[in-house]
Amino acid sequence: MSESPEPDNSAPVRAGALSGTPYLQALNEEQRVAVEALDGPVLVLAGAGTGKTRVLITRLAHILATGRAFPGQILAVTFTNKAAREMFERVEGLVGASAQGLWLGTFHAICARILRRHAELVGLKPSFTILDTDDQIRLAKQVLEAANIDEKKWPARALVTVIQRWKDKGLAPAKVPASAASEFANGRALELYGQYQERLRTLNAADFGDLLLHSLTLFTRNPEVLADYQRRFKYILVDEYQDSNVAQYLWLRLLAQGGGNICCVGDDDQSIYGWRGAEVGNILRFEKDFAGARIVRLERNYRSTPHILAAASGLIAHNEGRLGKTLWTEGEDGDKVVVGGVWDGAEEARMVADEIEALQRQGCRLDDMAILVRAGAQTREFEERFILLGIPYRVIGGLRFYERHEIRDAVAYLRVLAQPDDDLAFERIVNVPRRGIGKASLQTIYRLARAEGIALTTAAGRLVETDEIAPRARGSLSRLLDDFDRWRAQAQTMTPSALAKGVLDESGYTGMWRNGKSADAPGRLDNLKEFVAALEDFETVGEFLEHVSLVMDHDRAAGGDLVNVMTLHSGKGLEFDTVFLPGWEEGLFPHTRALDQSGHAGLEEERRLAYVGITRARKRVRISFAANRRLFNQWVSAIPSRFIDELPPDHVEHMTSPGLYTGRGAGRQGGPDAGLSEMGMAFANLRSRARPGPAIDADARRFEAAKRRGAGIVGVGDRVFHQKFGYGRILAVDLNKLEIIFEKAGIKKVIDSFVKPA
DNA sequence: ACTGCGCCAGTTTTT
DNA sequence: CTGGCGCAGT
C-alpha cells in the first residue's frame, strides 16, 4: 500500500527563516517544514518515531518566538493528561514563563474551562459536577429502573455505551436521527437518552461526553460566544488527531473557522481507539474537511533499526485505506524480529523471563524492556514468573488511582460537602461505612426527593424531623447530617487536606478498613494516606474536585529499574530497547471480539495495534505464540496469529520450541535452526538451558536465613504479607524462595524479599 | 439490614 | 476459574 516517497510535498525552506531561531536547526527538513507552515490548515502525518512531539513543541515555540501570537491566543489540545503535561514542560523549557498563558490541555479539560464560564447558556450552574464512569452507570441504572426496563436483559453499562457513542458523534438527544435508533431496549434508547440528560441537568452534572457535547451546543447556539473564541485562538494545534471522534472534529472545525490556522498531528496507522468512538476517517478526510490543507509527512524514523521498521511496515501494508507513508531510517540493520512458538503460556513466560535475565547480565536495564500484551489478563503469567525469579517489574495501567474503590468513596465525601446537591455522591457514602441506613430508608428518602424535586440531602434533612424512617436509621442519618454540617463549617477554615483527614477519620471510614482484615486493606489505607497527601497541593476542595475528575492520573511509571508490563494500548507513545510481544495467536490477537464486533475494520485496527507494538522497539522485538492456552477454565489450542504470516520474511527469523511442530508460523521460513542470528540462538537456547540452579551450599543457606531473620521472618509457619497475594503462612523454605499458602491466592512460590512479616 | 448463594460473563481505556 | 451482581433467606 505504500506509496513512493513524496518527491516534493513542501515549499523550499527559506534560509532566512533560520536566523534567530536556533531551535529550528535541530530539526530535519520535513520537520522544519511542518514547524514553519503556520498559515492555513496543516496535517502532519507523523509515522512512529519520527519526532512528532518535537515538531509540535517547536511549532508552539516558533509561533511565540516570531511574535505571531500571544500565549493566550494559542490552543493546544491533547487526549491525555500525560501528553498535556509533557508538552507543557517541554514548551516551558523552550520559551519559559510564556508557556503559562497557553490554552494547553485535554479536549475535556479545555471544554470544562470554557463551559464553567458559560454554564448557564447550556442549562447548568457554573459549579456543575463532572461525573465519572461509575456515576454514569448508576445514573443509567436509575433511568432504566424508572422506565421499567429489565436490567438483566439491557444492562446499564450498555445504555451508557450507546449514549456515549451518540455523544461521541456530537448528537444531543434532539439530533439523533430516527435511523440511528439503537437496538437497545427495543428501540427505546433514544427516549432513555433524553431522560438520562434530564437527570444530569437536575443534578447539575455533566459526564465526560457532555463536556464536548455542551461545548458544541454552546458554540452553535451562541454565535457571539463562538466568534469570541474564534478570534481568540489564532493558532490551533492538535495532537494524536487519529484518535479524535466526530464531536471533537466538529468542535475543532467550528473554532478553526475563525482564522483557519489549525495544525493536526497524527498517524492513521496508529489509530487504535475506534472501539471507543475515535474516527480514523477524521484524519483520512482532513484535506476535504479543511479546504486548502497542506500535508506534511514525517517519514524519517529515529527510533528503530531497519529490520524492525521493515517488519512493521510490511505488516501494516496489509491494511487498506491508508494515507500511506514510507518510513526509513539509517544505521545498522540490527537483529531481525524473532518469532518463537512455545507449548503454552507458562513456557512463554519462562522464555521471556529467561531472556530478560540474559539481557540484564549483558548490562541492559530492566527499565528498557517491555512486555506488551493484548489483554490485561495476560499479565498474570508473567507476574508469577517474575515473582518466582525475583525479577522486579511494574504493571502499567489497570485501575487508575482515582478509580479505586476507597478513593472514590473519599472523593464522594468531599463532593457531598462541596456540593450538597450531589445525589450520586450522597448515595455512595450514606451507608459507607455501615450505619444501618439500608434500602428501606433510602427508598423513603428517594420518594420524598422525587416528589418534591429536591436533593437527597435536603430530603434526608426533612425526614429526620419525622418518624417516617426506622428509629435506628433515623438516628444514624441525623448524626451523619450533623457531621456534614460540622465538616462544612470546618471547610471554611481548614486546608482541604486536613479537612479530608478529619472527615475520613470521624466518619469511621478509615476505621472501616483498619478493622477489616481483607488482604488489600493495608494497601487501601496507604492509598487513603496518599489521597490526603495529594490534597495538600490544593487551596480549595472545589479546585481539587475539578482536578480529580479531569486531570488526576496515576503515574506509576516513576521509580526504579523495573520491567514494564502493559497492554499494547497503554504502550502507545512509549519506546523501549527490547519489546516482547507475547500471545500472537488467532483469537487472542487479533482478538475474536474485535473481529466479531467490527469485522474487517476491527481486523485492521488489530493490525494497527500490532504495528504500534512493533514500532515501540528500538533494538529488539520478540514475538511469541503458544500452541495451548488456558482460557477461563479450559485448555484451548491455538494457531499462530495471521499477523505472523504477514511479517515480511526477510526481516524475521523463526525459532520453535523443540518438539513443537504444530502451528502455521512455526519454522515455516527455513526451519527452526536455519539461519538463526546470535540473538535468535540465544532466544532459542535460553529457554531450554538449565537455569543456573542455586548452589546447595550451607553458607548460602545460612546467609539467606540470617537475612530473613533480619527482616523479622524466621521460617516455616510464619505469617507474612505479600503486596499482591495478601496474607499467608510459610509452608517451606528453599534458600531465598518461600512456598506460602495465601488466604486468598492459594499456594505460591515467591522470593523472600517480596514478603514482610504480618 | 446484612449474608450467602447462584448465575453470568469474561478484549482494548481516556476523560 | 474468577469476580461481580442480584435476589432470597435470616
JSON list of N, CA and C in Angstrom, two decimals, chain A residues 99-164:
[
{"chain": "A", "resi": 99, "resn": "ALA", "atom": "N", "xyz": [4.84, 30.07, 28.53]},
{"chain": "A", "resi": 99, "resn": "ALA", "atom": "CA", "xyz": [4.06, 28.84, 28.39]},
{"chain": "A", "resi": 99, "resn": "ALA", "atom": "C", "xyz": [2.84, 28.87, 29.31]},
{"chain": "A", "resi": 100, "resn": "GLN", "atom": "N", "xyz": [2.96, 29.62, 30.39]},
{"chain": "A", "resi": 100, "resn": "GLN", "atom": "CA", "xyz": [1.87, 29.68, 31.37]},
{"chain": "A", "resi": 100, "resn": "GLN", "atom": "C", "xyz": [0.53, 30.08, 30.76]},
{"chain": "A", "resi": 101, "resn": "GLY", "atom": "N", "xyz": [0.58, 31.00, 29.80]},
{"chain": "A", "resi": 101, "resn": "GLY", "atom": "CA", "xyz": [-0.68, 31.53, 29.28]},
{"chain": "A", "resi": 101, "resn": "GLY", "atom": "C", "xyz": [-1.33, 30.71, 28.19]},
{"chain": "A", "resi": 102, "resn": "LEU", "atom": "N", "xyz": [-0.69, 29.62, 27.78]},
{"chain": "A", "resi": 102, "resn": "LEU", "atom": "CA", "xyz": [-1.24, 28.80, 26.70]},
{"chain": "A", "resi": 102, "resn": "LEU", "atom": "C", "xyz": [-2.54, 28.12, 27.11]},
{"chain": "A", "resi": 103, "resn": "TRP", "atom": "N", "xyz": [-3.42, 27.94, 26.15]},
{"chain": "A", "resi": 103, "resn": "TRP", "atom": "CA", "xyz": [-4.58, 27.08, 26.37]},
{"chain": "A", "resi": 103, "resn": "TRP", "atom": "C", "xyz": [-4.13, 25.67, 26.00]},
{"chain": "A", "resi": 104, "resn": "LEU", "atom": "N", "xyz": [-3.53, 25.03, 26.94]},
{"chain": "A", "resi": 104, "resn": "LEU", "atom": "CA", "xyz": [-2.97, 23.71, 26.64]},
{"chain": "A", "resi": 104, "resn": "LEU", "atom": "C", "xyz": [-3.60, 22.69, 27.58]},
{"chain": "A", "resi": 105, "resn": "GLY", "atom": "N", "xyz": [-4.21, 21.68, 27.02]},
{"chain": "A", "resi": 105, "resn": "GLY", "atom": "CA", "xyz": [-4.82, 20.67, 27.87]},
{"chain": "A", "resi": 105, "resn": "GLY", "atom": "C", "xyz": [-5.56, 19.63, 27.05]},
{"chain": "A", "resi": 106, "resn": "THR", "atom": "N", "xyz": [-6.23, 18.73, 27.74]},
{"chain": "A", "resi": 106, "resn": "THR", "atom": "CA", "xyz": [-7.02, 17.73, 27.03]},
{"chain": "A", "resi": 106, "resn": "THR", "atom": "C", "xyz": [-8.28, 18.40, 26.50]},
{"chain": "A", "resi": 107, "resn": "PHE", "atom": "N", "xyz": [-8.88, 17.77, 25.51]},
{"chain": "A", "resi": 107, "resn": "PHE", "atom": "CA", "xyz": [-10.15, 18.26, 24.99]},
{"chain": "A", "resi": 107, "resn": "PHE", "atom": "C", "xyz": [-11.10, 18.51, 26.15]},
{"chain": "A", "resi": 108, "resn": "HIS", "atom": "N", "xyz": [-11.16, 17.54, 27.04]},
{"chain": "A", "resi": 108, "resn": "HIS", "atom": "CA", "xyz": [-12.14, 17.63, 28.12]},
{"chain": "A", "resi": 108, "resn": "HIS", "atom": "C", "xyz": [-11.83, 18.76, 29.09]},
{"chain": "A", "resi": 109, "resn": "ALA", "atom": "N", "xyz": [-10.58, 18.91, 29.43]},
{"chain": "A", "resi": 109, "resn": "ALA", "atom": "CA", "xyz": [-10.23, 19.97, 30.38]},
{"chain": "A", "resi": 109, "resn": "ALA", "atom": "C", "xyz": [-10.51, 21.34, 29.78]},
{"chain": "A", "resi": 110, "resn": "ILE", "atom": "N", "xyz": [-10.21, 21.50, 28.51]},
{"chain": "A", "resi": 110, "resn": "ILE", "atom": "CA", "xyz": [-10.44, 22.80, 27.88]},
{"chain": "A", "resi": 110, "resn": "ILE", "atom": "C", "xyz": [-11.93, 23.08, 27.73]},
{"chain": "A", "resi": 111, "resn": "CYS", "atom": "N", "xyz": [-12.67, 22.05, 27.37]},
{"chain": "A", "resi": 111, "resn": "CYS", "atom": "CA", "xyz": [-14.12, 22.23, 27.28]},
{"chain": "A", "resi": 111, "resn": "CYS", "atom": "C", "xyz": [-14.70, 22.59, 28.65]},
{"chain": "A", "resi": 112, "resn": "ALA", "atom": "N", "xyz": [-14.20, 21.94, 29.69]},
{"chain": "A", "resi": 112, "resn": "ALA", "atom": "CA", "xyz": [-14.71, 22.23, 31.04]},
{"chain": "A", "resi": 112, "resn": "ALA", "atom": "C", "xyz": [-14.42, 23.69, 31.39]},
{"chain": "A", "resi": 113, "resn": "ARG", "atom": "N", "xyz": [-13.23, 24.13, 31.05]},
{"chain": "A", "resi": 113, "resn": "ARG", "atom": "CA", "xyz": [-12.85, 25.51, 31.33]},
{"chain": "A", "resi": 113, "resn": "ARG", "atom": "C", "xyz": [-13.79, 26.50, 30.64]},
{"chain": "A", "resi": 114, "resn": "ILE", "atom": "N", "xyz": [-14.07, 26.20, 29.37]},
{"chain": "A", "resi": 114, "resn": "ILE", "atom": "CA", "xyz": [-14.98, 27.07, 28.62]},
{"chain": "A", "resi": 114, "resn": "ILE", "atom": "C", "xyz": [-16.39, 27.00, 29.20]},
{"chain": "A", "resi": 115, "resn": "LEU", "atom": "N", "xyz": [-16.82, 25.77, 29.51]},
{"chain": "A", "resi": 115, "resn": "LEU", "atom": "CA", "xyz": [-18.19, 25.59, 30.00]},
{"chain": "A", "resi": 115, "resn": "LEU", "atom": "C", "xyz": [-18.44, 26.27, 31.34]},
{"chain": "A", "resi": 116, "resn": "ARG", "atom": "N", "xyz": [-17.45, 26.28, 32.20]},
{"chain": "A", "resi": 116, "resn": "ARG", "atom": "CA", "xyz": [-17.64, 26.91, 33.51]},
{"chain": "A", "resi": 116, "resn": "ARG", "atom": "C", "xyz": [-17.98, 28.39, 33.33]},
{"chain": "A", "resi": 117, "resn": "ARG", "atom": "N", "xyz": [-17.45, 28.96, 32.27]},
{"chain": "A", "resi": 117, "resn": "ARG", "atom": "CA", "xyz": [-17.70, 30.39, 32.03]},
{"chain": "A", "resi": 117, "resn": "ARG", "atom": "C", "xyz": [-19.10, 30.64, 31.48]},
{"chain": "A", "resi": 118, "resn": "HIS", "atom": "N", "xyz": [-19.61, 29.67, 30.76]},
{"chain": "A", "resi": 118, "resn": "HIS", "atom": "CA", "xyz": [-20.88, 29.91, 30.07]},
{"chain": "A", "resi": 118, "resn": "HIS", "atom": "C", "xyz": [-21.93, 28.88, 30.45]},
{"chain": "A", "resi": 119, "resn": "ALA", "atom": "N", "xyz": [-21.80, 28.32, 31.64]},
{"chain": "A", "resi": 119, "resn": "ALA", "atom": "CA", "xyz": [-22.64, 27.20, 32.02]},
{"chain": "A", "resi": 119, "resn": "ALA", "atom": "C", "xyz": [-24.14, 27.48, 31.84]},
{"chain": "A", "resi": 120, "resn": "GLU", "atom": "N", "xyz": [-24.56, 28.69, 32.21]},
{"chain": "A", "resi": 120, "resn": "GLU", "atom": "CA", "xyz": [-26.00, 28.99, 32.15]},
{"chain": "A", "resi": 120, "resn": "GLU", "atom": "C", "xyz": [-26.54, 28.83, 30.75]},
{"chain": "A", "resi": 121, "resn": "LEU", "atom": "N", "xyz": [-25.70, 29.09, 29.76]},
{"chain": "A", "resi": 121, "resn": "LEU", "atom": "CA", "xyz": [-26.18, 29.02, 28.37]},
{"chain": "A", "resi": 121, "resn": "LEU", "atom": "C", "xyz": [-26.51, 27.60, 27.93]},
{"chain": "A", "resi": 122, "resn": "VAL", "atom": "N", "xyz": [-26.04, 26.62, 28.68]},
{"chain": "A", "resi": 122, "resn": "VAL", "atom": "CA", "xyz": [-26.42, 25.24, 28.34]},
{"chain": "A", "resi": 122, "resn": "VAL", "atom": "C", "xyz": [-27.21, 24.61, 29.48]},
{"chain": "A", "resi": 123, "resn": "GLY", "atom": "N", "xyz": [-27.74, 25.45, 30.36]},
{"chain": "A", "resi": 123, "resn": "GLY", "atom": "CA", "xyz": [-28.63, 24.94, 31.39]},
{"chain": "A", "resi": 123, "resn": "GLY", "atom": "C", "xyz": [-27.95, 24.35, 32.60]},
{"chain": "A", "resi": 124, "resn": "LEU", "atom": "N", "xyz": [-26.72, 24.74, 32.85]},
{"chain": "A", "resi": 124, "resn": "LEU", "atom": "CA", "xyz": [-26.02, 24.26, 34.04]},
{"chain": "A", "resi": 124, "resn": "LEU", "atom": "C", "xyz": [-25.62, 25.44, 34.90]},
{"chain": "A", "resi": 125, "resn": "LYS", "atom": "N", "xyz": [-25.32, 25.13, 36.17]},
{"chain": "A", "resi": 125, "resn": "LYS", "atom": "CA", "xyz": [-24.73, 26.16, 37.01]},
{"chain": "A", "resi": 125, "resn": "LYS", "atom": "C", "xyz": [-23.22, 26.04, 36.90]},
{"chain": "A", "resi": 126, "resn": "PRO", "atom": "N", "xyz": [-22.49, 27.14, 37.07]},
{"chain": "A", "resi": 126, "resn": "PRO", "atom": "CA", "xyz": [-21.03, 27.08, 36.87]},
{"chain": "A", "resi": 126, "resn": "PRO", "atom": "C", "xyz": [-20.34, 26.08, 37.77]},
{"chain": "A", "resi": 127, "resn": "SER", "atom": "N", "xyz": [-20.99, 25.70, 38.86]},
{"chain": "A", "resi": 127, "resn": "SER", "atom": "CA", "xyz": [-20.35, 24.77, 39.79]},
{"chain": "A", "resi": 127, "resn": "SER", "atom": "C", "xyz": [-20.65, 23.31, 39.44]},
{"chain": "A", "resi": 128, "resn": "PHE", "atom": "N", "xyz": [-21.11, 23.06, 38.22]},
{"chain": "A", "resi": 128, "resn": "PHE", "atom": "CA", "xyz": [-21.54, 21.70, 37.87]},
{"chain": "A", "resi": 128, "resn": "PHE", "atom": "C", "xyz": [-20.49, 20.63, 38.21]},
{"chain": "A", "resi": 129, "resn": "THR", "atom": "N", "xyz": [-21.00, 19.46, 38.57]},
{"chain": "A", "resi": 129, "resn": "THR", "atom": "CA", "xyz": [-20.13, 18.33, 38.89]},
{"chain": "A", "resi": 129, "resn": "THR", "atom": "C", "xyz": [-19.80, 17.54, 37.63]},
{"chain": "A", "resi": 130, "resn": "ILE", "atom": "N", "xyz": [-18.60, 17.03, 37.57]},
{"chain": "A", "resi": 130, "resn": "ILE", "atom": "CA", "xyz": [-18.24, 16.17, 36.44]},
{"chain": "A", "resi": 130, "resn": "ILE", "atom": "C", "xyz": [-18.28, 14.72, 36.91]},
{"chain": "A", "resi": 131, "resn": "LEU", "atom": "N", "xyz": [-19.10, 13.94, 36.24]},
{"chain": "A", "resi": 131, "resn": "LEU", "atom": "CA", "xyz": [-19.30, 12.56, 36.68]},
{"chain": "A", "resi": 131, "resn": "LEU", "atom": "C", "xyz": [-18.30, 11.61, 36.05]},
{"chain": "A", "resi": 132, "resn": "ASP", "atom": "N", "xyz": [-17.94, 10.60, 36.80]},
{"chain": "A", "resi": 132, "resn": "ASP", "atom": "CA", "xyz": [-17.10, 9.57, 36.21]},
{"chain": "A", "resi": 132, "resn": "ASP", "atom": "C", "xyz": [-17.96, 8.39, 35.76]},
{"chain": "A", "resi": 133, "resn": "THR", "atom": "N", "xyz": [-17.30, 7.39, 35.19]},
{"chain": "A", "resi": 133, "resn": "THR", "atom": "CA", "xyz": [-18.00, 6.25, 34.62]},
{"chain": "A", "resi": 133, "resn": "THR", "atom": "C", "xyz": [-18.92, 5.57, 35.62]},
{"chain": "A", "resi": 134, "resn": "ASP", "atom": "N", "xyz": [-18.42, 5.47, 36.83]},
{"chain": "A", "resi": 134, "resn": "ASP", "atom": "CA", "xyz": [-19.18, 4.83, 37.88]},
{"chain": "A", "resi": 134, "resn": "ASP", "atom": "C", "xyz": [-20.52, 5.52, 38.09]},
{"chain": "A", "resi": 135, "resn": "ASP", "atom": "N", "xyz": [-20.45, 6.84, 38.17]},
{"chain": "A", "resi": 135, "resn": "ASP", "atom": "CA", "xyz": [-21.66, 7.62, 38.36]},
{"chain": "A", "resi": 135, "resn": "ASP", "atom": "C", "xyz": [-22.59, 7.48, 37.17]},
{"chain": "A", "resi": 136, "resn": "GLN", "atom": "N", "xyz": [-22.00, 7.46, 35.97]},
{"chain": "A", "resi": 136, "resn": "GLN", "atom": "CA", "xyz": [-22.80, 7.33, 34.76]},
{"chain": "A", "resi": 136, "resn": "GLN", "atom": "C", "xyz": [-23.63, 6.06, 34.80]},
{"chain": "A", "resi": 137, "resn": "ILE", "atom": "N", "xyz": [-22.98, 4.98, 35.21]},
{"chain": "A", "resi": 137, "resn": "ILE", "atom": "CA", "xyz": [-23.69, 3.71, 35.23]},
{"chain": "A", "resi": 137, "resn": "ILE", "atom": "C", "xyz": [-24.79, 3.71, 36.27]},
{"chain": "A", "resi": 138, "resn": "ARG", "atom": "N", "xyz": [-24.50, 4.29, 37.41]},
{"chain": "A", "resi": 138, "resn": "ARG", "atom": "CA", "xyz": [-25.54, 4.34, 38.44]},
{"chain": "A", "resi": 138, "resn": "ARG", "atom": "C", "xyz": [-26.74, 5.18, 37.98]},
{"chain": "A", "resi": 139, "resn": "LEU", "atom": "N", "xyz": [-26.41, 6.23, 37.28]},
{"chain": "A", "resi": 139, "resn": "LEU", "atom": "CA", "xyz": [-27.46, 7.09, 36.76]},
{"chain": "A", "resi": 139, "resn": "LEU", "atom": "C", "xyz": [-28.29, 6.34, 35.72]},
{"chain": "A", "resi": 140, "resn": "ALA", "atom": "N", "xyz": [-27.60, 5.65, 34.84]},
{"chain": "A", "resi": 140, "resn": "ALA", "atom": "CA", "xyz": [-28.28, 4.88, 33.80]},
{"chain": "A", "resi": 140, "resn": "ALA", "atom": "C", "xyz": [-29.18, 3.82, 34.44]},
{"chain": "A", "resi": 141, "resn": "LYS", "atom": "N", "xyz": [-28.71, 3.24, 35.51]},
{"chain": "A", "resi": 141, "resn": "LYS", "atom": "CA", "xyz": [-29.47, 2.24, 36.23]},
{"chain": "A", "resi": 141, "resn": "LYS", "atom": "C", "xyz": [-30.79, 2.83, 36.73]},
{"chain": "A", "resi": 142, "resn": "GLN", "atom": "N", "xyz": [-30.67, 4.03, 37.29]},
{"chain": "A", "resi": 142, "resn": "GLN", "atom": "CA", "xyz": [-31.87, 4.70, 37.79]},
{"chain": "A", "resi": 142, "resn": "GLN", "atom": "C", "xyz": [-32.84, 4.98, 36.66]},
{"chain": "A", "resi": 143, "resn": "VAL", "atom": "N", "xyz": [-32.31, 5.40, 35.54]},
{"chain": "A", "resi": 143, "resn": "VAL", "atom": "CA", "xyz": [-33.16, 5.70, 34.39]},
{"chain": "A", "resi": 143, "resn": "VAL", "atom": "C", "xyz": [-33.88, 4.43, 33.93]},
{"chain": "A", "resi": 144, "resn": "LEU", "atom": "N", "xyz": [-33.13, 3.33, 33.87]},
{"chain": "A", "resi": 144, "resn": "LEU", "atom": "CA", "xyz": [-33.71, 2.06, 33.43]},
{"chain": "A", "resi": 144, "resn": "LEU", "atom": "C", "xyz": [-34.79, 1.60, 34.41]},
{"chain": "A", "resi": 145, "resn": "GLU", "atom": "N", "xyz": [-34.50, 1.77, 35.67]},
{"chain": "A", "resi": 145, "resn": "GLU", "atom": "CA", "xyz": [-35.44, 1.37, 36.69]},
{"chain": "A", "resi": 145, "resn": "GLU", "atom": "C", "xyz": [-36.75, 2.16, 36.54]},
{"chain": "A", "resi": 146, "resn": "ALA", "atom": "N", "xyz": [-36.58, 3.45, 36.38]},
{"chain": "A", "resi": 146, "resn": "ALA", "atom": "CA", "xyz": [-37.75, 4.32, 36.24]},
{"chain": "A", "resi": 146, "resn": "ALA", "atom": "C", "xyz": [-38.55, 3.97, 34.99]},
{"chain": "A", "resi": 147, "resn": "ALA", "atom": "N", "xyz": [-37.88, 3.48, 33.97]},
{"chain": "A", "resi": 147, "resn": "ALA", "atom": "CA", "xyz": [-38.57, 3.15, 32.72]},
{"chain": "A", "resi": 147, "resn": "ALA", "atom": "C", "xyz": [-39.06, 1.71, 32.71]},
{"chain": "A", "resi": 148, "resn": "ASN", "atom": "N", "xyz": [-38.86, 1.03, 33.85]},
{"chain": "A", "resi": 148, "resn": "ASN", "atom": "CA", "xyz": [-39.33, -0.35, 33.95]},
{"chain": "A", "resi": 148, "resn": "ASN", "atom": "C", "xyz": [-38.70, -1.29, 32.94]},
{"chain": "A", "resi": 149, "resn": "ILE", "atom": "N", "xyz": [-37.42, -1.13, 32.75]},
{"chain": "A", "resi": 149, "resn": "ILE", "atom": "CA", "xyz": [-36.73, -1.99, 31.79]},
{"chain": "A", "resi": 149, "resn": "ILE", "atom": "C", "xyz": [-35.86, -2.98, 32.56]},
{"chain": "A", "resi": 150, "resn": "ASP", "atom": "N", "xyz": [-35.94, -4.21, 32.12]},
{"chain": "A", "resi": 150, "resn": "ASP", "atom": "CA", "xyz": [-35.22, -5.29, 32.79]},
{"chain": "A", "resi": 150, "resn": "ASP", "atom": "C", "xyz": [-33.71, -5.10, 32.62]},
{"chain": "A", "resi": 151, "resn": "GLU", "atom": "N", "xyz": [-33.03, -4.86, 33.76]},
{"chain": "A", "resi": 151, "resn": "GLU", "atom": "CA", "xyz": [-31.60, -4.61, 33.67]},
{"chain": "A", "resi": 151, "resn": "GLU", "atom": "C", "xyz": [-30.79, -5.86, 33.36]},
{"chain": "A", "resi": 152, "resn": "LYS", "atom": "N", "xyz": [-31.43, -6.99, 33.49]},
{"chain": "A", "resi": 152, "resn": "LYS", "atom": "CA", "xyz": [-30.75, -8.23, 33.13]},
{"chain": "A", "resi": 152, "resn": "LYS", "atom": "C", "xyz": [-30.58, -8.27, 31.62]},
{"chain": "A", "resi": 153, "resn": "LYS", "atom": "N", "xyz": [-31.66, -7.93, 30.97]},
{"chain": "A", "resi": 153, "resn": "LYS", "atom": "CA", "xyz": [-31.68, -8.01, 29.52]},
{"chain": "A", "resi": 153, "resn": "LYS", "atom": "C", "xyz": [-30.93, -6.83, 28.90]},
{"chain": "A", "resi": 154, "resn": "TRP", "atom": "N", "xyz": [-31.10, -5.68, 29.52]},
{"chain": "A", "resi": 154, "resn": "TRP", "atom": "CA", "xyz": [-30.48, -4.47, 28.97]},
{"chain": "A", "resi": 154, "resn": "TRP", "atom": "C", "xyz": [-29.65, -3.78, 30.04]},
{"chain": "A", "resi": 155, "resn": "PRO", "atom": "N", "xyz": [-28.42, -4.19, 30.17]},
{"chain": "A", "resi": 155, "resn": "PRO", "atom": "CA", "xyz": [-27.60, -3.68, 31.26]},
{"chain": "A", "resi": 155, "resn": "PRO", "atom": "C", "xyz": [-27.31, -2.18, 31.14]},
{"chain": "A", "resi": 156, "resn": "ALA", "atom": "N", "xyz": [-27.23, -1.56, 32.31]},
{"chain": "A", "resi": 156, "resn": "ALA", "atom": "CA", "xyz": [-26.99, -0.12, 32.37]},
{"chain": "A", "resi": 156, "resn": "ALA", "atom": "C", "xyz": [-25.71, 0.25, 31.63]},
{"chain": "A", "resi": 157, "resn": "ARG", "atom": "N", "xyz": [-24.72, -0.60, 31.75]},
{"chain": "A", "resi": 157, "resn": "ARG", "atom": "CA", "xyz": [-23.45, -0.33, 31.11]},
{"chain": "A", "resi": 157, "resn": "ARG", "atom": "C", "xyz": [-23.61, -0.18, 29.59]},
{"chain": "A", "resi": 158, "resn": "ALA", "atom": "N", "xyz": [-24.47, -1.04, 29.04]},
{"chain": "A", "resi": 158, "resn": "ALA", "atom": "CA", "xyz": [-24.70, -0.99, 27.59]},
{"chain": "A", "resi": 158, "resn": "ALA", "atom": "C", "xyz": [-25.40, 0.31, 27.20]},
{"chain": "A", "resi": 159, "resn": "LEU", "atom": "N", "xyz": [-26.33, 0.74, 28.04]},
{"chain": "A", "resi": 159, "resn": "LEU", "atom": "CA", "xyz": [-27.01, 2.00, 27.75]},
{"chain": "A", "resi": 159, "resn": "LEU", "atom": "C", "xyz": [-26.01, 3.16, 27.76]},
{"chain": "A", "resi": 160, "resn": "VAL", "atom": "N", "xyz": [-25.13, 3.12, 28.75]},
{"chain": "A", "resi": 160, "resn": "VAL", "atom": "CA", "xyz": [-24.12, 4.17, 28.83]},
{"chain": "A", "resi": 160, "resn": "VAL", "atom": "C", "xyz": [-23.28, 4.18, 27.54]},
{"chain": "A", "resi": 161, "resn": "THR", "atom": "N", "xyz": [-22.95, 3.00, 27.06]},
{"chain": "A", "resi": 161, "resn": "THR", "atom": "CA", "xyz": [-22.16, 2.92, 25.83]},
{"chain": "A", "resi": 161, "resn": "THR", "atom": "C", "xyz": [-22.93, 3.52, 24.65]},
{"chain": "A", "resi": 162, "resn": "VAL", "atom": "N", "xyz": [-24.19, 3.16, 24.52]},
{"chain": "A", "resi": 162, "resn": "VAL", "atom": "CA", "xyz": [-24.99, 3.70, 23.42]},
{"chain": "A", "resi": 162, "resn": "VAL", "atom": "C", "xyz": [-25.03, 5.23, 23.49]},
{"chain": "A", "resi": 163, "resn": "ILE", "atom": "N", "xyz": [-25.29, 5.73, 24.68]},
{"chain": "A", "resi": 163, "resn": "ILE", "atom": "CA", "xyz": [-25.37, 7.18, 24.86]},
{"chain": "A", "resi": 163, "resn": "ILE", "atom": "C", "xyz": [-24.02, 7.83, 24.55]},
{"chain": "A", "resi": 164, "resn": "GLN", "atom": "N", "xyz": [-22.98, 7.17, 25.04]},
{"chain": "A", "resi": 164, "resn": "GLN", "atom": "CA", "xyz": [-21.64, 7.71, 24.82]},
{"chain": "A", "resi": 164, "resn": "GLN", "atom": "C", "xyz": [-21.32, 7.79, 23.32]}
]
